Coordinates of C-alpha atoms in Angstrom, one line a residue:
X1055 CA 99.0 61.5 -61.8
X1056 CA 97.6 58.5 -63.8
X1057 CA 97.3 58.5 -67.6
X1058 CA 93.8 59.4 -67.8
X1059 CA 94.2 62.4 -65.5
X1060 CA 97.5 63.6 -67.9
X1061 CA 95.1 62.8 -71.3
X1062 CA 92.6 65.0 -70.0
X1063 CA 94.7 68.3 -68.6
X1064 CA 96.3 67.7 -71.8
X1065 CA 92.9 67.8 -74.1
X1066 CA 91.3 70.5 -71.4
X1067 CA 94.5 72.9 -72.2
X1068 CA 94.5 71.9 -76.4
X1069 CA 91.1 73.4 -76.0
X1070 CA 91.6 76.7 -74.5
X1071 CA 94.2 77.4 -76.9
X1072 CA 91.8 76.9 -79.6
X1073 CA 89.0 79.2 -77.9
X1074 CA 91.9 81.9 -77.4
X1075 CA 92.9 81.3 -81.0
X1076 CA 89.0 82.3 -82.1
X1077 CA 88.9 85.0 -80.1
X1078 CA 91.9 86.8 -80.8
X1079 CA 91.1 85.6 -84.7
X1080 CA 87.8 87.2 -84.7
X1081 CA 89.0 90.3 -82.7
X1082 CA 92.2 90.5 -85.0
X1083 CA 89.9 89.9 -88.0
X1084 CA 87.1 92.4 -87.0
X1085 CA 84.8 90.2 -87.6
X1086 CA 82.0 92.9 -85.4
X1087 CA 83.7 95.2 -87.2
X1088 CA 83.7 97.7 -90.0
X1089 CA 85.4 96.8 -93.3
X1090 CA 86.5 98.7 -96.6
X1091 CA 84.8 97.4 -99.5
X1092 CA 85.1 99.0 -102.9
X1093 CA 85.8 102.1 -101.3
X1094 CA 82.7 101.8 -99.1
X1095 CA 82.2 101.1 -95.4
X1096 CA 80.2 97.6 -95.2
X1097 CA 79.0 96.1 -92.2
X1098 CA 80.9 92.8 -90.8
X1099 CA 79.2 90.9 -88.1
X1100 CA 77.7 92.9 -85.5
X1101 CA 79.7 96.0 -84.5
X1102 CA 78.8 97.9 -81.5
X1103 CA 80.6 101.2 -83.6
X1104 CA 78.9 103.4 -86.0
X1105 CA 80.1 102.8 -89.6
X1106 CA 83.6 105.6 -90.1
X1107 CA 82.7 109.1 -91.2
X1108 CA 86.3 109.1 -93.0
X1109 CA 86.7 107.8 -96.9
X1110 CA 88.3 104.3 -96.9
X1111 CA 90.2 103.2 -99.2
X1112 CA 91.6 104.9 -102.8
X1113 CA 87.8 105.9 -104.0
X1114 CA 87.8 109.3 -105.7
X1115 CA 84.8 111.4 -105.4
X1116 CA 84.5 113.6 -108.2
X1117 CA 81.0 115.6 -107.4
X1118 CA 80.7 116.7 -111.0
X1119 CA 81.0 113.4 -112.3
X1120 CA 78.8 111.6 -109.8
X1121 CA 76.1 113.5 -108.0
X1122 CA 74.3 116.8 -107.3
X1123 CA 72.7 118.7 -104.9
X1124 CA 69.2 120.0 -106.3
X1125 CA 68.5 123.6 -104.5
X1126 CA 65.6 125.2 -106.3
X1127 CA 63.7 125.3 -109.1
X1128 CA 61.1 128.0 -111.1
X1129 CA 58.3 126.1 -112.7
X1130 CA 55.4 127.3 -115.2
X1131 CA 52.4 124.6 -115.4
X1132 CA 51.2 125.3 -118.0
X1133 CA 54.4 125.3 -120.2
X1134 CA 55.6 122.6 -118.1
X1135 CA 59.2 124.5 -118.0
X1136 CA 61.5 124.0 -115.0
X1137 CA 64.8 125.9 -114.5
X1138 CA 66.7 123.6 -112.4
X1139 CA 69.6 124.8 -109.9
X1140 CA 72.2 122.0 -109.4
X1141 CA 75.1 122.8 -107.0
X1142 CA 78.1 120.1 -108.1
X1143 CA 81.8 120.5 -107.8
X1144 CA 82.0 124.2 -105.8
X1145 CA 80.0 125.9 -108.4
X1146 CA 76.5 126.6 -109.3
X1147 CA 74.9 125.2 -112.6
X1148 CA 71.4 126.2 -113.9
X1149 CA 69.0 124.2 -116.5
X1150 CA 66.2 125.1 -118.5
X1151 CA 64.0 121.8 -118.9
X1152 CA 61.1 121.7 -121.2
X1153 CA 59.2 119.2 -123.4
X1154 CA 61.0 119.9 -126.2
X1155 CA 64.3 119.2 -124.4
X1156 CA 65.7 116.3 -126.2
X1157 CA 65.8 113.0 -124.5
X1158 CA 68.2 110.4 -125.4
X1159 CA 67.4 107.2 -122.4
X1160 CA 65.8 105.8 -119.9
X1161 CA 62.2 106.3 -117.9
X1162 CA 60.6 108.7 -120.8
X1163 CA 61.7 112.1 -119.7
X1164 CA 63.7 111.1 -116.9
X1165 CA 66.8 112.0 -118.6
X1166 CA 67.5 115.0 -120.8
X1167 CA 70.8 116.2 -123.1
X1168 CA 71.1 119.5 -122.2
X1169 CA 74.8 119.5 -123.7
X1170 CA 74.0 122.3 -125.6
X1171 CA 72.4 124.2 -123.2
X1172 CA 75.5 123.7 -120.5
X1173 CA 78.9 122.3 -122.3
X1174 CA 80.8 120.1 -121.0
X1175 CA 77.6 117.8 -118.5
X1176 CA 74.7 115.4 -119.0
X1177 CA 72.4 115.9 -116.5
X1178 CA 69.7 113.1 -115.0
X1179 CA 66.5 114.2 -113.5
X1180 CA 64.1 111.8 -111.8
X1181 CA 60.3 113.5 -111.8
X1182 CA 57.6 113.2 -109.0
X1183 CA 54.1 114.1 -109.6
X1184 CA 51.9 115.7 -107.0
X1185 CA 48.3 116.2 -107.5
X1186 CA 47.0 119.9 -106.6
X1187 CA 43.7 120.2 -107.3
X1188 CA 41.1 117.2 -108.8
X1189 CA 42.3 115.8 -111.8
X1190 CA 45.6 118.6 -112.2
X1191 CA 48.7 117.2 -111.9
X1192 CA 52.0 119.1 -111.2
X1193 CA 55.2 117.5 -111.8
X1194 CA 58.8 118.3 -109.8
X1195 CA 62.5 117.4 -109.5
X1196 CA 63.2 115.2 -106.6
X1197 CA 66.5 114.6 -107.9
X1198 CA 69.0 115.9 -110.4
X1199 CA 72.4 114.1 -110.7
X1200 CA 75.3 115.0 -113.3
X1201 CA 75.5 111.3 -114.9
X1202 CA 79.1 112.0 -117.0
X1203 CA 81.1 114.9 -117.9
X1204 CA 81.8 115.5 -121.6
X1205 CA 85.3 116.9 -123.1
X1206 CA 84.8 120.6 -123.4
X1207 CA 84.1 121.2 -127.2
X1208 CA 87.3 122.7 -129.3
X1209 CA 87.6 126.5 -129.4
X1210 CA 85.9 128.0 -132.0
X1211 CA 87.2 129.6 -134.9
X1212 CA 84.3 132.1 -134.9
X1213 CA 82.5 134.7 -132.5
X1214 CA 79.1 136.0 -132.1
X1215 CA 78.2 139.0 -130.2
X1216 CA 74.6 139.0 -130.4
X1217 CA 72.7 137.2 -128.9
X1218 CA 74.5 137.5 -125.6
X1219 CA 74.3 134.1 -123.7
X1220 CA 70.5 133.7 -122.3
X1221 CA 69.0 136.6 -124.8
X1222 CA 66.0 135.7 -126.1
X1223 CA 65.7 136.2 -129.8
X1224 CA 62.7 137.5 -131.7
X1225 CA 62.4 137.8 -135.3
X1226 CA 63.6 140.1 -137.1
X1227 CA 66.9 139.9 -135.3
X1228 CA 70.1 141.6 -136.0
X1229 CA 73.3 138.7 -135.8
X1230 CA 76.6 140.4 -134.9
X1231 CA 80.1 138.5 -134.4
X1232 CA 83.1 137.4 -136.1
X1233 CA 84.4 134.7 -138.8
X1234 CA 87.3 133.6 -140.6
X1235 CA 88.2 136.0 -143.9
X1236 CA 88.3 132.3 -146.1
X1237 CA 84.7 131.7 -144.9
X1238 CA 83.1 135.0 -147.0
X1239 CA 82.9 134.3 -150.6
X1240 CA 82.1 138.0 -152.5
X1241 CA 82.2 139.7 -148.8
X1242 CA 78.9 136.9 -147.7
X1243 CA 78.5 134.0 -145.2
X1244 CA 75.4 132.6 -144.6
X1245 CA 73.7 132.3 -141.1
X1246 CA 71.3 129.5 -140.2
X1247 CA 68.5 129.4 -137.5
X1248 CA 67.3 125.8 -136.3
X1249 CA 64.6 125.4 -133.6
X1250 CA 65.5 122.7 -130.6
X1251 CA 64.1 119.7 -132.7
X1252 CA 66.2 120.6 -135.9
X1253 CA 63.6 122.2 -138.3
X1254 CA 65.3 125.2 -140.2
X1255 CA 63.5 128.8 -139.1
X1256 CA 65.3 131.1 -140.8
X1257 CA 68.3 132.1 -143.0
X1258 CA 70.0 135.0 -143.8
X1259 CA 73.3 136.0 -145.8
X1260 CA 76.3 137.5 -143.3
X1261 CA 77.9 140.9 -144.8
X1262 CA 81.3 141.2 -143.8
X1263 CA 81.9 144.6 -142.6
X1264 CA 85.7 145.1 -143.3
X1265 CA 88.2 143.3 -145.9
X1266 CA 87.4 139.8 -146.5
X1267 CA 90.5 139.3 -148.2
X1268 CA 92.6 138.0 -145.1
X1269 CA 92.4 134.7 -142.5
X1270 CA 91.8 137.0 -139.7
X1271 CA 88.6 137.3 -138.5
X1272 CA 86.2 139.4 -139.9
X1273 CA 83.5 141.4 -138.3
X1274 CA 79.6 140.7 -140.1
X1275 CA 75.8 141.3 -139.5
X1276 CA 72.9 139.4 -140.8
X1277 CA 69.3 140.6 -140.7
X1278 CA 68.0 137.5 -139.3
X1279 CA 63.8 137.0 -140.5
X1280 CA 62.6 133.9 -138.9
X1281 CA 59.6 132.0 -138.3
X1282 CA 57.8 131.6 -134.8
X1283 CA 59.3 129.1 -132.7
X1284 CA 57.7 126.2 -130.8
X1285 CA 60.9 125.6 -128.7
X1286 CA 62.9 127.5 -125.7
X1287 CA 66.1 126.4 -127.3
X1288 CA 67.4 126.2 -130.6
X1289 CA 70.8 126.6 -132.9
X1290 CA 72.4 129.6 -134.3
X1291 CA 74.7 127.7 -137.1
X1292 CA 77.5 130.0 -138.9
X1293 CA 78.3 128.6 -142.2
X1294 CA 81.2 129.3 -145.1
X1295 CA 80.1 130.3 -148.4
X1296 CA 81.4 127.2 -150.5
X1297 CA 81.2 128.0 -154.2
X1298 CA 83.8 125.3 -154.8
X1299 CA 81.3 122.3 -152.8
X1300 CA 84.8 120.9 -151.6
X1301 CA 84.4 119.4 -148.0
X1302 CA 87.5 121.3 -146.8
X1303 CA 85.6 124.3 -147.5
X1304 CA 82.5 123.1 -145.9
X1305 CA 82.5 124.6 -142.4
X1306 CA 80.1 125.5 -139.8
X1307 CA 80.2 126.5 -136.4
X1308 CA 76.9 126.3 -133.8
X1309 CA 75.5 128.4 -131.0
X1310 CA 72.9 127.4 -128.8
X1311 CA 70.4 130.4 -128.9
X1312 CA 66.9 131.0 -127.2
X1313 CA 63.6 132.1 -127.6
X1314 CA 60.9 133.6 -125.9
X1315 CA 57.9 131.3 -125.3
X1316 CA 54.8 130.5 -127.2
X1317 CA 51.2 129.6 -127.4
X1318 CA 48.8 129.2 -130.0
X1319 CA 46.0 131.5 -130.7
X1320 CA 43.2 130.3 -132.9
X1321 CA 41.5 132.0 -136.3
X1322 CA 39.1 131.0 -138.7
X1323 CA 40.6 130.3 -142.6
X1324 CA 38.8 130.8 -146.0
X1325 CA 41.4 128.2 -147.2
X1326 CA 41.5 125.5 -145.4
X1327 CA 37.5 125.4 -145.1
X1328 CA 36.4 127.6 -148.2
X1329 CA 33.0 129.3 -148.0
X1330 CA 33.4 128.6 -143.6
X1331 CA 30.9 126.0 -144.3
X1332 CA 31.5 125.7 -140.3
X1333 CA 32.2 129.1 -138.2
X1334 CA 33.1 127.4 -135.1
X1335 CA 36.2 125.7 -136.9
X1336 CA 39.5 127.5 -136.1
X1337 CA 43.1 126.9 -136.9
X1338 CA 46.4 127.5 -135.1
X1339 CA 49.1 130.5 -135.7
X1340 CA 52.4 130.8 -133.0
X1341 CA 52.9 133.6 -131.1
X1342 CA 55.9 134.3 -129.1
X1343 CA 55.1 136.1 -125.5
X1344 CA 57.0 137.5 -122.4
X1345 CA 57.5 135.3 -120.0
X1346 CA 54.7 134.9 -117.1
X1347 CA 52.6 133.4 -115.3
X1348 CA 49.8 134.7 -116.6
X1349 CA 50.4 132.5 -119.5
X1350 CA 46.6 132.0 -120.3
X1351 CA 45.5 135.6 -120.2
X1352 CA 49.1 136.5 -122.8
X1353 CA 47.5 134.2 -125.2
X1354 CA 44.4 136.1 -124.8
X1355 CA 45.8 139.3 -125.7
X1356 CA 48.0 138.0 -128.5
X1357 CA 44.4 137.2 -130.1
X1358 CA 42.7 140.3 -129.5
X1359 CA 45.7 141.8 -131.5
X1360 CA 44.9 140.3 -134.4
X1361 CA 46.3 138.5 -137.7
X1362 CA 50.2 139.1 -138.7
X1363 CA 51.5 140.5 -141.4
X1364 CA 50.8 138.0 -144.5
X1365 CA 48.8 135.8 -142.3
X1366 CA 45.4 136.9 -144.2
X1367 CA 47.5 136.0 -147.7
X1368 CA 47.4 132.5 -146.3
X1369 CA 43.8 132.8 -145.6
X1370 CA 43.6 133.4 -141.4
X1371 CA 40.5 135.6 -140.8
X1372 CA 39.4 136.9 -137.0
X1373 CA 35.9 138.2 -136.1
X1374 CA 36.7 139.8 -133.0
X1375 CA 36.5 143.3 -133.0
X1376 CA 39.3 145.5 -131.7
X1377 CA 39.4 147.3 -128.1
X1378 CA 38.3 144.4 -126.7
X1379 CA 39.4 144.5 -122.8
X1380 CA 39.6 141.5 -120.8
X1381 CA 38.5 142.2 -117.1
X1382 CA 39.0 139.0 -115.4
X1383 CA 39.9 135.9 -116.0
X1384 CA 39.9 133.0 -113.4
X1385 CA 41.1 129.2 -113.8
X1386 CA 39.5 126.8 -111.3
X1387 CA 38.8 122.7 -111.4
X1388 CA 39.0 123.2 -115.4
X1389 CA 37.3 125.8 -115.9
X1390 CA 38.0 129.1 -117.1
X1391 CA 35.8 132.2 -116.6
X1392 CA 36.3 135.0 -118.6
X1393 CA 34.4 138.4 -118.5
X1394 CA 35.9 141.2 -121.3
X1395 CA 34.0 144.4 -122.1
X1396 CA 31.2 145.6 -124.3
X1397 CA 33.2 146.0 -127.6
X1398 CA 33.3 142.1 -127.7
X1399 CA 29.4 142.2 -128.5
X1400 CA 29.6 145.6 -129.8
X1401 CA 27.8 145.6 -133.3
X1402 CA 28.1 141.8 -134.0
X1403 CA 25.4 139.6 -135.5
X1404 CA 24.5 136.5 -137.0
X1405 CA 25.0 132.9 -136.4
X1406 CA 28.3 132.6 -137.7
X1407 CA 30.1 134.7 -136.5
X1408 CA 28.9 134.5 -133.0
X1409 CA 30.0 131.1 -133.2
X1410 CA 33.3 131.8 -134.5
X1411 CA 33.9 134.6 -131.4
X1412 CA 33.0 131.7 -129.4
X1413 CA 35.7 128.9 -131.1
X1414 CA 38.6 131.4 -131.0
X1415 CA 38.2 132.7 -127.5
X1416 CA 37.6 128.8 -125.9
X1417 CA 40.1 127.5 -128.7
X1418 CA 43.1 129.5 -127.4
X1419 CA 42.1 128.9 -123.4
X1420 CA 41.3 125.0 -124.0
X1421 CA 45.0 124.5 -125.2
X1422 CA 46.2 124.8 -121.6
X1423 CA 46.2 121.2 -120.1
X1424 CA 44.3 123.0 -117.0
X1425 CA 41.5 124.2 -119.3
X1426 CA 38.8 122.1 -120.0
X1427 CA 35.9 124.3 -120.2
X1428 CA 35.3 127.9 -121.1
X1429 CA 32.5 130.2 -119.6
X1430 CA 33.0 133.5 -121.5
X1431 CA 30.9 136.8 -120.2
X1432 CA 30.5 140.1 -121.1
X1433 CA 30.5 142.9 -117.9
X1434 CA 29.1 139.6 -115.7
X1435 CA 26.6 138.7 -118.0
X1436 CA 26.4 135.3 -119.8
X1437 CA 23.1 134.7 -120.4
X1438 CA 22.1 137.3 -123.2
X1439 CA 25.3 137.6 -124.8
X1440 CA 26.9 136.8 -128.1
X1441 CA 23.2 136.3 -129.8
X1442 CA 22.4 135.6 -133.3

């Protein structure tokens, strides 16, 4: 064999060594292949496999931490409420969203705190709006994912044993429960009522209902008289009496509480526009109502109950007459129709206060986003009604 033949078998077998060391490289190296990354599967090359079912590397999935599974939810369009059901960690968690839900980041109301309302989570919700009918919107969860877990608050030093969890509370309300004998000053505590945005509603002194004198707890009641709420949620704070104003002494524990929703119903006021120089102008009062979804036709009926106790004092009038019934009422593309009985009519005259029957009724229906005009008849009529 000459020296050029030996070179070449030589540099011919240098190369297929080479080749086989690629190869087995690339097929030691999985190159087509699957890898663990951050304790995800991520694609390397081209690999003929599907990516592993199994968890690679040390990752910890903690569901309540990371994600959620959103199975249902109970919405009221014209409150814009939504209980959301989030299945997370092997057990089943339920919110109650609204607008006055606090929220603390991102996307408007993407997120909300609902700490208080479920201890111990944060809870994100990303919103979708479908459009149902010409120009009214509904919105949804498409997604609700716990974001972090928070350290379950300290156990408290006191007890309350109304309201039960999820009780709604109306005013006046009877507060039952437990607090430390140093918290009572002359056999008193005081009890504090907060609505979800912070503004105070109510207050009311505790009267311990057995010896004071000791640092057990101590049984109390407080006759609770508060004003009408324009939240879901709010806080039910249990204070010490502090003569001495030292902040040892200055203690408080807080409940998260509910309330039943409201709406506004509209009367005229001698105050606010003395002499009603103009009948058709109306003013706001609360109302709380049972929850339905009838929401529109509740708010009705609040109004054709009348003024509250003290609510003349502060000048509210109404010119509806009593025994009104309402017969039907229908909302569609904005409009509500809405047909009561002859005692609306029923011995009514003049200009003004015709007008002012008119304002309350289509004040109250118009503050429901899907109202934007009222048609208001009397046994189908709505030509000849309602006349000077």
């Amino acid at each position: 064999m000459t020296t050029r033949n030996t070179f070449l078998v030589l540099m011919g077998g240098v190369l297929i060594l080479a080749l086989g060391f690629v190869l087995g490289a690339r097929l030691i190296g999985g190159e087509d292949n699957w890898i663990c990354d951050g304790g995800k599967w991520v694609k390397h090359g081209n690999p003929s496999a599907p990516a592993p079912t199994e968890k690679c590397g040390n990752a910890q999935n903690d569901d309540r931490k990371t994600s959620g599974v959103f199975v249902g939810f109970v919405q009221d369009t014209d409150f814009d409420t939504l209980i959301v059901k989030v299945e997370t960690g092997g057990q089943q968690l339920q919110f109650l969203l609204d607008e006055t839900t606090k929220v603390f980041a991102l996307n408007g109301r993407g997120i909300a705190d609902l700490r208080g309302l479920v201890k111990g989570y944060k809870v994100s919700v990303a919103w979708e709006e479908k459009e149902v009918s010409p120009g009214e919107m509904v919105s949804k969860a498409k997604e609700v994912r716990i974001i972090e877990e928070i350290k379950p608050a300290q156990v408290k030093e006191t007890r309350i044993d109304s309201p039960q969890p999820n009780e709604a509370m109306t005013s006046p309300y009877k507060v039952t429960g437990a607090m430390p004998g140093n918290w009572f000053f002359e056999a008193t505590a005081a009890v504090k009522l907060l609505d979800a945005n912070g503004k105070g509603l109510g207050f009311a002194h505790a009267q311990s209902k057995s010896n004071w004198m000791t640092n057990e707890l101590v049984p109390f009641e407080a006759t609770l008289k508060f004003d009408t709420p324009t939240t879901l949620t709010g806080t039910l704070i249990l204070q010490a009496d502090n003569p001495s104003g030292l902040p040892k002494n200055d203690k408080q524990e807080r409940y998260i509480v509910h309330f039943l929703p409201t709406v506004k119903i509209f009367f005229n006021n001698d105050k606010f526009d003395p002499n009603l120089m103009d009948c058709s102008k109306v003013y706001p009062v609360n109302r709380s109502i049972k929850p339905t979804l009838e929401v529109a036709r509740a708010a009705l009926e609040a109004l054709f109950k009348g003024l509250a106790v003290g609510e003349r004092n502060l000048g509210y009038l109404t010119n509806l007459n009593s025994g009104v019934k309402i017969q039907t009422l229908k909302i569609e593309n904005g409009v509500a129709k809405v047909d009561f009985s002859s005692e609306l009519e029923k011995a009514v005259g003049g200009s003004c206060r015709t007008a002012a029957i008119r304002a309350q009724i289509t004040e109250t229906l118009k503050q429901f986003p899907t109202v934007r005009e009222v048609i208001i008849s009397i046994n189908g009529r709505t030509e000849d009604i309602l006349q000077p």
